[in-house]
mmCIF file of C-alpha atoms and ligand atoms in Angstrom:
data_model
loop_
_atom_site.group_PDB
_atom_site.id
_atom_site.type_symbol
_atom_site.label_atom_id
_atom_site.label_comp_id
_atom_site.label_asym_id
_atom_site.label_seq_id
_atom_site.Cartn_x
_atom_site.Cartn_y
_atom_site.Cartn_z
ATOM 1 C CA MET A 114 21.260 -17.788 -1.534
ATOM 2 C CA GLU A 115 21.889 -21.361 -0.514
ATOM 3 C CA HIS A 116 18.317 -22.527 -0.654
ATOM 4 C CA ALA A 117 17.930 -24.769 -3.777
ATOM 5 C CA VAL A 118 17.302 -22.945 -7.018
ATOM 6 C CA ARG A 119 14.942 -19.984 -6.631
ATOM 7 C CA PHE A 120 11.403 -21.124 -7.626
ATOM 8 C CA ARG A 121 10.134 -19.117 -10.670
ATOM 9 C CA PRO A 122 6.506 -19.831 -11.047
ATOM 10 C CA GLU A 123 4.809 -19.964 -14.429
ATOM 11 C CA VAL A 124 2.372 -17.163 -14.348
ATOM 12 C CA LYS A 125 0.209 -15.085 -16.689
ATOM 13 C CA PRO A 126 -0.274 -11.363 -16.138
ATOM 14 C CA ALA A 127 -3.790 -10.742 -14.870
ATOM 15 C CA SER A 128 -6.218 -9.670 -17.579
ATOM 16 C CA ARG A 129 -7.608 -6.077 -17.511
ATOM 17 C CA LEU A 130 -11.109 -7.525 -16.716
ATOM 18 C CA ASP A 131 -9.711 -9.506 -13.865
ATOM 19 C CA LEU A 132 -7.937 -6.352 -12.548
ATOM 20 C CA SER A 133 -10.789 -4.032 -12.817
ATOM 21 C CA ARG A 134 -13.077 -6.478 -11.050
ATOM 22 C CA ALA A 135 -10.522 -7.031 -8.299
ATOM 23 C CA TYR A 136 -9.877 -3.258 -7.701
ATOM 24 C CA ALA A 137 -13.666 -2.619 -7.553
ATOM 25 C CA ILE A 138 -14.197 -5.355 -5.030
ATOM 26 C CA ASP A 139 -11.273 -4.226 -3.007
ATOM 27 C CA LEU A 140 -12.364 -0.666 -2.908
ATOM 28 C CA ALA A 141 -15.964 -1.628 -1.956
ATOM 29 C CA ARG A 142 -14.647 -3.780 0.894
ATOM 30 C CA SER A 143 -12.433 -0.933 2.191
ATOM 31 C CA LEU A 144 -15.238 1.609 1.995
ATOM 32 C CA ARG A 145 -17.594 -0.787 3.784
ATOM 33 C CA ARG A 146 -14.873 -1.365 6.442
ATOM 34 C CA MET A 147 -14.608 2.416 6.955
ATOM 35 C CA ALA A 148 -18.378 2.882 7.074
ATOM 36 C CA VAL A 149 -19.160 -0.045 9.380
ATOM 37 C CA LYS A 150 -16.225 -0.673 11.581
ATOM 38 C CA ASN A 151 -14.283 2.589 11.479
ATOM 39 C CA VAL A 152 -11.176 0.834 13.054
ATOM 40 C CA ARG A 153 -8.927 2.721 15.333
ATOM 41 C CA ARG A 154 -5.789 0.610 15.505
ATOM 42 C CA THR A 155 -5.231 0.628 19.330
ATOM 43 C CA HIS A 156 -3.100 -1.893 21.332
ATOM 44 C CA ASP A 157 -6.373 -3.810 22.170
ATOM 45 C CA ILE A 158 -7.383 -4.174 18.515
ATOM 46 C CA VAL A 159 -3.887 -5.438 17.498
ATOM 47 C CA ASN A 160 -3.962 -7.839 20.512
ATOM 48 C CA ASP A 161 -7.289 -9.148 19.327
ATOM 49 C CA GLU A 162 -6.311 -9.461 15.625
ATOM 50 C CA TYR A 163 -2.868 -11.029 16.218
ATOM 51 C CA ASN A 164 -2.244 -12.407 19.649
ATOM 52 C CA VAL A 165 -5.760 -13.827 20.163
ATOM 53 C CA GLY A 166 -6.647 -14.020 16.502
ATOM 54 C CA GLU A 167 -4.035 -15.142 13.991
ATOM 55 C CA TRP A 168 -1.363 -16.499 16.396
ATOM 56 C CA GLY A 169 -3.900 -17.958 18.962
ATOM 57 C CA LYS A 170 -5.549 -19.830 16.188
ATOM 58 C CA ALA A 171 -2.330 -21.146 14.706
ATOM 59 C CA LEU A 172 -1.250 -22.264 18.202
ATOM 60 C CA ALA A 173 -4.627 -24.130 18.729
ATOM 61 C CA ALA A 174 -4.388 -25.884 15.298
ATOM 62 C CA ARG A 175 -0.614 -26.714 15.484
ATOM 63 C CA GLY A 176 -0.443 -27.164 11.714
ATOM 64 C CA TRP A 177 3.325 -27.543 11.996
ATOM 65 C CA MET A 178 2.797 -30.978 13.683
ATOM 66 C CA GLN A 179 1.075 -32.399 10.500
ATOM 67 C CA ALA A 180 3.420 -30.859 7.898
ATOM 68 C CA PRO A 181 6.130 -33.273 6.674
ATOM 69 C CA SER A 182 8.741 -30.569 6.229
ATOM 70 C CA LEU A 183 9.358 -26.855 7.037
ATOM 71 C CA GLU A 184 8.918 -25.857 3.369
ATOM 72 C CA GLN A 185 5.581 -27.642 3.138
ATOM 73 C CA PHE A 186 4.413 -26.029 6.377
ATOM 74 C CA LEU A 187 5.361 -22.632 5.056
ATOM 75 C CA ILE A 188 3.921 -22.886 1.602
ATOM 76 C CA GLY A 189 0.738 -24.854 2.689
ATOM 77 C CA GLU A 190 -1.581 -26.932 0.531
ATOM 78 C CA ASN A 191 -3.843 -24.202 -0.699
ATOM 79 C CA GLU A 192 -4.079 -24.326 -4.551
ATOM 80 C CA THR A 193 -6.712 -21.586 -4.771
ATOM 81 C CA PRO A 194 -5.741 -18.961 -7.403
ATOM 82 C CA ARG A 195 -5.237 -15.438 -6.246
ATOM 83 C CA LEU A 196 -4.065 -12.118 -7.683
ATOM 84 C CA ALA A 197 -0.662 -11.269 -6.364
ATOM 85 C CA LYS A 198 2.409 -9.071 -7.265
ATOM 86 C CA VAL A 199 5.206 -11.348 -8.568
ATOM 87 C CA ASP A 200 8.406 -9.663 -9.905
ATOM 88 C CA GLY A 201 6.638 -6.299 -10.009
ATOM 89 C CA GLU A 202 3.656 -7.563 -12.067
ATOM 90 C CA ILE A 203 0.073 -8.436 -10.936
ATOM 91 C CA VAL A 204 -0.519 -12.032 -11.860
ATOM 92 C CA ARG A 205 -2.910 -14.886 -11.227
ATOM 93 C CA ILE A 206 -1.106 -17.538 -9.198
ATOM 94 C CA SER A 207 -1.929 -20.400 -6.882
ATOM 95 C CA THR A 208 -1.571 -19.566 -3.256
ATOM 96 C CA ARG A 209 0.876 -22.456 -2.783
ATOM 97 C CA ASP A 210 3.091 -21.210 -5.712
ATOM 98 C CA TYR A 211 3.066 -17.687 -4.412
ATOM 99 C CA TYR A 212 4.434 -18.729 -1.069
ATOM 100 C CA ARG A 213 6.958 -20.957 -2.668
ATOM 101 C CA TYR A 214 8.095 -18.048 -4.776
ATOM 102 C CA ARG A 215 8.099 -15.730 -1.762
ATOM 103 C CA ILE A 216 10.805 -17.804 0.075
ATOM 104 C CA GLY A 217 13.252 -16.910 -2.712
ATOM 105 C CA ALA A 218 12.126 -13.413 -3.146
ATOM 106 C CA LEU A 219 12.312 -12.474 0.534
ATOM 107 C CA SER A 220 15.719 -14.160 0.810
ATOM 108 C CA GLU A 221 17.242 -12.309 -2.054
ATOM 109 C CA LEU A 222 15.723 -8.942 -0.886
ATOM 110 C CA ILE A 223 17.030 -9.172 2.720
ATOM 111 C CA ALA A 224 20.477 -10.543 1.539
ATOM 112 C CA ARG A 225 20.805 -7.616 -0.837
ATOM 113 C CA HIS A 226 20.261 -5.076 1.929
ATOM 114 C CA ALA A 227 21.852 -6.630 4.987
ATOM 115 C CA GLY A 228 25.572 -5.753 4.226
ATOM 116 C CA THR A 229 27.948 -8.306 5.599
ATOM 117 C CA ALA A 230 25.666 -9.498 8.542
ATOM 118 C CA ASP A 231 25.282 -13.145 9.211
ATOM 119 C CA GLU A 232 22.610 -12.691 11.915
ATOM 120 C CA LEU A 233 19.283 -10.954 11.685
ATOM 121 C CA VAL A 234 16.650 -9.735 14.225
ATOM 122 C CA GLU A 235 12.986 -9.294 13.225
ATOM 123 C CA LEU A 236 10.944 -6.855 15.287
ATOM 124 C CA GLY A 237 7.228 -7.891 15.228
ATOM 125 C CA SER A 238 8.007 -11.333 13.982
ATOM 126 C CA GLY A 239 4.721 -12.967 14.808
ATOM 127 C CA LEU A 240 5.233 -16.722 14.639
ATOM 128 C CA GLY A 241 8.211 -16.269 12.437
ATOM 129 C CA GLN A 242 7.049 -16.832 8.883
ATOM 130 C CA ASN A 243 9.838 -14.555 7.628
ATOM 131 C CA LEU A 244 12.547 -16.006 9.811
ATOM 132 C CA PHE A 245 11.583 -19.562 8.925
ATOM 133 C CA MET A 246 11.657 -18.685 5.124
ATOM 134 C CA LEU A 247 15.026 -16.976 5.624
ATOM 135 C CA SER A 248 16.411 -20.103 7.481
ATOM 136 C CA PHE A 249 16.810 -21.916 4.168
ATOM 137 C CA ASP A 250 19.735 -19.536 3.449
ATOM 138 C CA GLN A 251 22.688 -20.960 5.350
ATOM 139 C CA ARG A 252 24.295 -17.473 5.447
ATOM 140 C CA TRP A 253 22.024 -16.726 8.458
ATOM 141 C CA LYS A 254 23.791 -18.299 11.468
ATOM 142 C CA ARG A 255 21.270 -16.848 13.908
ATOM 143 C CA LEU A 256 17.741 -15.494 13.419
ATOM 144 C CA ARG A 257 16.018 -13.780 16.353
ATOM 145 C CA GLY A 258 12.401 -12.734 16.475
ATOM 146 C CA PHE A 259 10.728 -10.232 18.963
ATOM 147 C CA ASP A 260 7.058 -9.569 19.199
ATOM 148 C CA ILE A 261 4.620 -8.284 21.800
ATOM 149 C CA ALA A 262 2.180 -11.238 21.238
ATOM 150 C CA PRO A 263 2.805 -14.255 23.634
ATOM 151 C CA ASN A 264 0.909 -16.649 21.316
ATOM 152 C CA GLY A 265 3.119 -15.683 18.381
ATOM 153 C CA ILE A 266 6.252 -16.305 20.442
ATOM 154 C CA GLU A 267 4.981 -19.604 21.744
ATOM 155 C CA ALA A 268 4.031 -20.707 18.169
ATOM 156 C CA GLY A 269 7.350 -19.609 16.829
ATOM 157 C CA ARG A 270 9.221 -21.640 19.416
ATOM 158 C CA GLN A 271 7.209 -24.722 18.759
ATOM 159 C CA ILE A 272 7.767 -24.500 15.000
ATOM 160 C CA ALA A 273 11.462 -24.032 15.590
ATOM 161 C CA ASN A 274 11.557 -27.229 17.807
ATOM 162 C CA ARG A 275 9.402 -29.093 15.460
ATOM 163 C CA PHE A 276 11.858 -28.617 12.528
ATOM 164 C CA GLY A 277 15.113 -28.895 14.610
ATOM 165 C CA LEU A 278 15.903 -25.149 14.422
ATOM 166 C CA GLY A 279 15.787 -24.349 18.061
ATOM 167 C CA ASP A 280 19.535 -23.585 18.210
ATOM 168 C CA ARG A 281 19.378 -21.130 15.158
ATOM 169 C CA ILE A 282 15.987 -19.408 15.534
ATOM 170 C CA SER A 283 14.668 -17.833 18.812
ATOM 171 C CA PHE A 284 11.628 -15.779 19.796
ATOM 172 C CA ASP A 285 11.274 -13.432 22.780
ATOM 173 C CA GLN A 286 8.947 -10.707 23.884
ATOM 174 C CA LEU A 287 9.475 -7.002 23.228
ATOM 175 C CA ASP A 288 7.039 -4.083 23.187
ATOM 176 C CA LEU A 289 8.400 -1.612 20.673
ATOM 177 C CA THR A 290 6.490 1.177 22.223
ATOM 178 C CA ASN A 291 8.164 0.740 25.623
ATOM 179 C CA GLY A 292 11.623 2.351 25.563
ATOM 180 C CA ASP A 293 12.372 0.686 28.924
ATOM 181 C CA ASP A 294 11.931 -2.839 27.631
ATOM 182 C CA PRO A 295 15.117 -4.672 28.581
ATOM 183 C CA HIS A 296 15.136 -6.647 25.293
ATOM 184 C CA PHE A 297 16.033 -3.426 23.342
ATOM 185 C CA ARG A 298 19.578 -4.073 24.573
ATOM 186 C CA GLU A 299 19.887 -7.070 22.305
ATOM 187 C CA LEU A 300 19.516 -4.817 19.345
ATOM 188 C CA ALA A 301 22.919 -3.130 19.852
ATOM 189 C CA GLY A 302 25.171 -3.732 16.777
ATOM 190 C CA ALA A 303 22.473 -6.054 15.198
ATOM 191 C CA THR A 304 20.940 -5.902 11.691
ATOM 192 C CA VAL A 305 17.311 -5.567 12.263
ATOM 193 C CA PHE A 306 14.159 -5.606 10.069
ATOM 194 C CA THR A 307 10.487 -5.000 10.514
ATOM 195 C CA TYR A 308 8.009 -6.495 8.136
ATOM 196 C CA PHE A 309 4.451 -5.074 8.170
ATOM 197 C CA CYS A 310 4.819 -4.577 11.906
ATOM 198 C CA ILE A 311 5.012 -0.722 12.327
ATOM 199 C CA GLU A 312 1.952 -0.621 10.280
ATOM 200 C CA GLN A 313 0.193 -1.962 13.374
ATOM 201 C CA ILE A 314 1.364 0.990 15.557
ATOM 202 C CA PRO A 315 0.143 4.040 13.831
ATOM 203 C CA TYR A 316 -0.131 6.153 17.055
ATOM 204 C CA ALA A 317 3.468 5.518 18.257
ATOM 205 C CA VAL A 318 5.566 5.636 15.099
ATOM 206 C CA GLU A 319 7.918 8.382 16.426
ATOM 207 C CA ALA A 320 8.324 6.661 19.739
ATOM 208 C CA VAL A 321 9.066 3.315 18.094
ATOM 209 C CA VAL A 322 11.706 4.757 15.797
ATOM 210 C CA GLU A 323 13.253 6.661 18.666
ATOM 211 C CA ASN A 324 13.439 3.499 20.780
ATOM 212 C CA ILE A 325 15.082 1.548 17.881
ATOM 213 C CA MET A 326 17.622 4.405 17.191
ATOM 214 C CA ARG A 327 18.523 4.474 20.973
ATOM 215 C CA ALA A 328 19.175 0.756 20.951
ATOM 216 C CA ARG A 329 22.009 1.471 18.393
ATOM 217 C CA PRO A 330 21.513 -1.275 15.781
ATOM 218 C CA ALA A 331 24.047 -1.455 12.993
ATOM 219 C CA ARG A 332 21.406 -1.317 10.256
ATOM 220 C CA VAL A 333 17.584 -1.281 10.096
ATOM 221 C CA ILE A 334 15.449 -2.462 7.058
ATOM 222 C CA HIS A 335 11.762 -1.591 7.162
ATOM 223 C CA ILE A 336 9.272 -3.223 4.867
ATOM 224 C CA GLU A 337 6.025 -1.467 5.506
ATOM 225 C CA PRO A 338 2.967 -0.346 3.713
ATOM 226 C CA ALA A 339 3.344 3.360 2.525
ATOM 227 C CA VAL A 340 1.301 5.989 1.005
ATOM 228 C CA ASP A 341 4.310 7.993 -0.122
ATOM 229 C CA MET A 342 4.974 6.150 -3.393
ATOM 230 C CA LEU A 343 1.317 5.699 -4.452
ATOM 231 C CA LYS A 344 0.139 7.348 -7.638
ATOM 232 C CA LEU A 345 -3.490 7.957 -6.932
ATOM 233 C CA SER A 346 -4.281 8.195 -10.704
ATOM 234 C CA GLN A 347 -3.424 4.421 -10.870
ATOM 235 C CA PRO A 348 -6.393 2.251 -9.882
ATOM 236 C CA ARG A 349 -4.168 -0.117 -7.938
ATOM 237 C CA ASP A 350 -2.584 2.489 -5.961
ATOM 238 C CA PHE A 351 -5.948 4.276 -5.243
ATOM 239 C CA ALA A 352 -7.305 0.891 -3.927
ATOM 240 C CA SER A 353 -4.251 0.515 -1.751
ATOM 241 C CA ARG A 354 -4.548 4.017 -0.400
ATOM 242 C CA VAL A 355 -8.224 3.454 0.653
ATOM 243 C CA TYR A 356 -7.320 0.080 2.107
ATOM 244 C CA ILE A 357 -4.569 1.506 4.250
ATOM 245 C CA LYS A 358 -6.973 4.172 5.541
ATOM 246 C CA SER A 359 -9.720 1.561 6.118
ATOM 247 C CA MET A 360 -7.311 -0.534 8.180
ATOM 248 C CA ASP A 361 -5.864 2.553 10.077
ATOM 249 C CA TYR A 362 -2.349 1.472 9.230
ATOM 250 C CA GLN A 363 0.583 3.937 9.775
ATOM 251 C CA THR A 364 1.274 6.480 7.168
ATOM 252 C CA ARG A 365 4.115 8.510 8.790
ATOM 253 C CA LEU A 366 7.043 6.184 8.947
ATOM 254 C CA PHE A 367 8.891 7.060 5.750
ATOM 255 C CA LYS A 368 8.334 10.853 6.055
ATOM 256 C CA LEU A 369 9.812 10.576 9.615
ATOM 257 C CA LEU A 370 12.770 8.593 8.355
ATOM 258 C CA ASP A 371 13.365 11.244 5.554
ATOM 259 C CA SER A 372 13.301 14.101 8.098
ATOM 260 C CA LEU A 373 15.758 12.153 10.435
ATOM 261 C CA ASP A 374 18.037 11.696 7.391
ATOM 262 C CA ASN A 375 17.788 15.422 6.656
ATOM 263 C CA SER A 376 18.591 16.372 10.148
ATOM 264 C CA GLY A 377 21.640 14.029 10.132
ATOM 265 C CA ARG A 378 20.486 11.590 12.883
ATOM 266 C CA ILE A 379 20.319 8.616 10.458
ATOM 267 C CA ARG A 380 21.671 7.856 7.014
ATOM 268 C CA ILE A 381 19.178 6.356 4.593
ATOM 269 C CA LEU A 382 21.032 3.691 2.511
ATOM 270 C CA ALA A 383 18.193 2.476 0.194
ATOM 271 C CA ARG A 384 14.536 3.190 -0.804
ATOM 272 C CA GLU A 385 12.646 0.854 -3.029
ATOM 273 C CA ARG A 386 9.083 -0.230 -3.836
ATOM 274 C CA MET A 387 8.419 -3.920 -3.077
ATOM 275 C CA GLN A 388 8.361 -6.148 -6.146
ATOM 276 C CA TYR A 389 6.131 -8.836 -4.604
ATOM 277 C CA ALA A 390 2.939 -8.932 -2.472
ATOM 278 C CA PRO A 391 0.352 -11.566 -1.687
ATOM 279 C CA SER A 392 -2.617 -9.355 -2.709
ATOM 280 C CA LEU A 393 -3.420 -6.212 -4.562
ATOM 281 C CA HIS A 394 -3.106 -4.079 -1.434
ATOM 282 C CA ASN A 395 -0.403 -5.538 0.730
ATOM 283 C CA ASP A 396 2.066 -3.355 -1.161
ATOM 284 C CA GLY A 397 5.132 -2.361 0.601
ATOM 285 C CA LEU A 398 7.965 0.140 0.546
ATOM 286 C CA LEU A 399 11.523 -0.772 1.767
ATOM 287 C CA TYR A 400 13.865 1.717 3.435
ATOM 288 C CA VAL A 401 17.328 0.877 4.850
ATOM 289 C CA TRP A 402 19.043 3.171 7.350
ATOM 290 C CA GLU A 403 21.855 3.242 9.840
ATOM 291 C CA PRO A 404 22.229 5.460 12.925
ATOM 292 C CA VAL A 405 24.745 8.287 12.509
ATOM 293 C CA GLN A 406 27.432 7.851 15.242
HETATM 294 C C1 SAM B 71 0.945 -7.989 10.467
HETATM 295 S S1 SAM B 71 1.784 -8.931 11.734
HETATM 296 C C2 SAM B 71 3.389 -9.286 10.899
HETATM 297 C C3 SAM B 71 4.147 -10.426 11.438
HETATM 298 C C4 SAM B 71 5.422 -10.802 10.723
HETATM 299 N N1 SAM B 71 6.235 -9.667 10.647
HETATM 300 C C5 SAM B 71 5.129 -11.353 9.380
HETATM 301 O O1 SAM B 71 5.344 -10.715 8.372
HETATM 302 O O2 SAM B 71 4.615 -12.457 9.224
HETATM 303 C C6 SAM B 71 2.318 -7.636 12.865
HETATM 304 C C7 SAM B 71 2.990 -8.112 14.164
HETATM 305 O O3 SAM B 71 3.399 -6.898 14.884
HETATM 306 C C8 SAM B 71 3.217 -7.323 16.220
HETATM 307 N N2 SAM B 71 3.233 -6.075 17.036
HETATM 308 C C9 SAM B 71 2.244 -5.093 17.078
HETATM 309 N N3 SAM B 71 2.463 -4.198 18.003
HETATM 310 C C10 SAM B 71 3.777 -4.446 18.473
HETATM 311 C C11 SAM B 71 4.577 -3.890 19.501
HETATM 312 N N4 SAM B 71 4.174 -2.715 20.139
HETATM 313 N N5 SAM B 71 5.752 -4.389 19.747
HETATM 314 C C12 SAM B 71 6.100 -5.605 19.115
HETATM 315 N N6 SAM B 71 5.423 -6.173 18.225
HETATM 316 C C13 SAM B 71 4.191 -5.613 17.843
HETATM 317 C C14 SAM B 71 1.902 -8.035 16.254
HETATM 318 O O4 SAM B 71 1.799 -8.781 17.453
HETATM 319 C C15 SAM B 71 2.103 -8.933 14.964
HETATM 320 O O5 SAM B 71 2.792 -10.235 15.293
#
């Protein structure tokens, strides 16, 4: 990675007391969410949470205009401590240090799985947090983001312009559930990744994977929440399972990829559990696959 030396935060493993308290709170919140909201993750809910919510608010605040550098924009000013997964271990770490560490952790992970590619496409890129973090690695000559949310796309474009990255990072609209979307053509031969995006489309997982396969990318990397690797006897995994259920995130992607691999339609190149996460429950699994010719 050509980004300065990877930032290794000084962290202490969370104490048992810290962890038990955090799991209990997490679990109680998830159970409350299930009882009170009973979320069904439809297109309208995702639009409210992301297009109107997260990305709409970011666009209104235009935080990138005040930030002196891209790195400072990405890591923010928040020193509040949080429990997060760093190098496979739950630790207490300041929010700012976590995001500084994440730049290197994400870059290493993607570089390790992207073969010889020097361009990347992110599906469901939001306002581009991942693409901007990856941009510190000069290996990536071009980074393209696609998302369904117009506010995410507009915010991404403004951030790219603000930091002089308009010629390297671009954002366009694509609805992953619509196989006729013309932007699918741009995936042919590309190295593509999703990062906590398919989680948002639990009722169209098969259609989305079919649409991606039909577009003939060279390679696909998914980093998404999963229930498959969770050991329910472990309190953290149990809390994650209930959280995923309470959010109505997808639970079928990895089983589907395994069955496509078994039937010879794709070849799975890697499966691994994520070694970093910003909270107790944003725990992901990584699968890498390529279409079989
Ligand atoms: C949890 S956010 C993750 C954003 C980004 N990957 C990141 O890690 O910062 C999920 C994103 O998926 C996008 N999304 C949801 N449904 C989609 C669809 N059908 N097609 C394309 N993007 C979609 C949302 O608009 C949102 O930006």
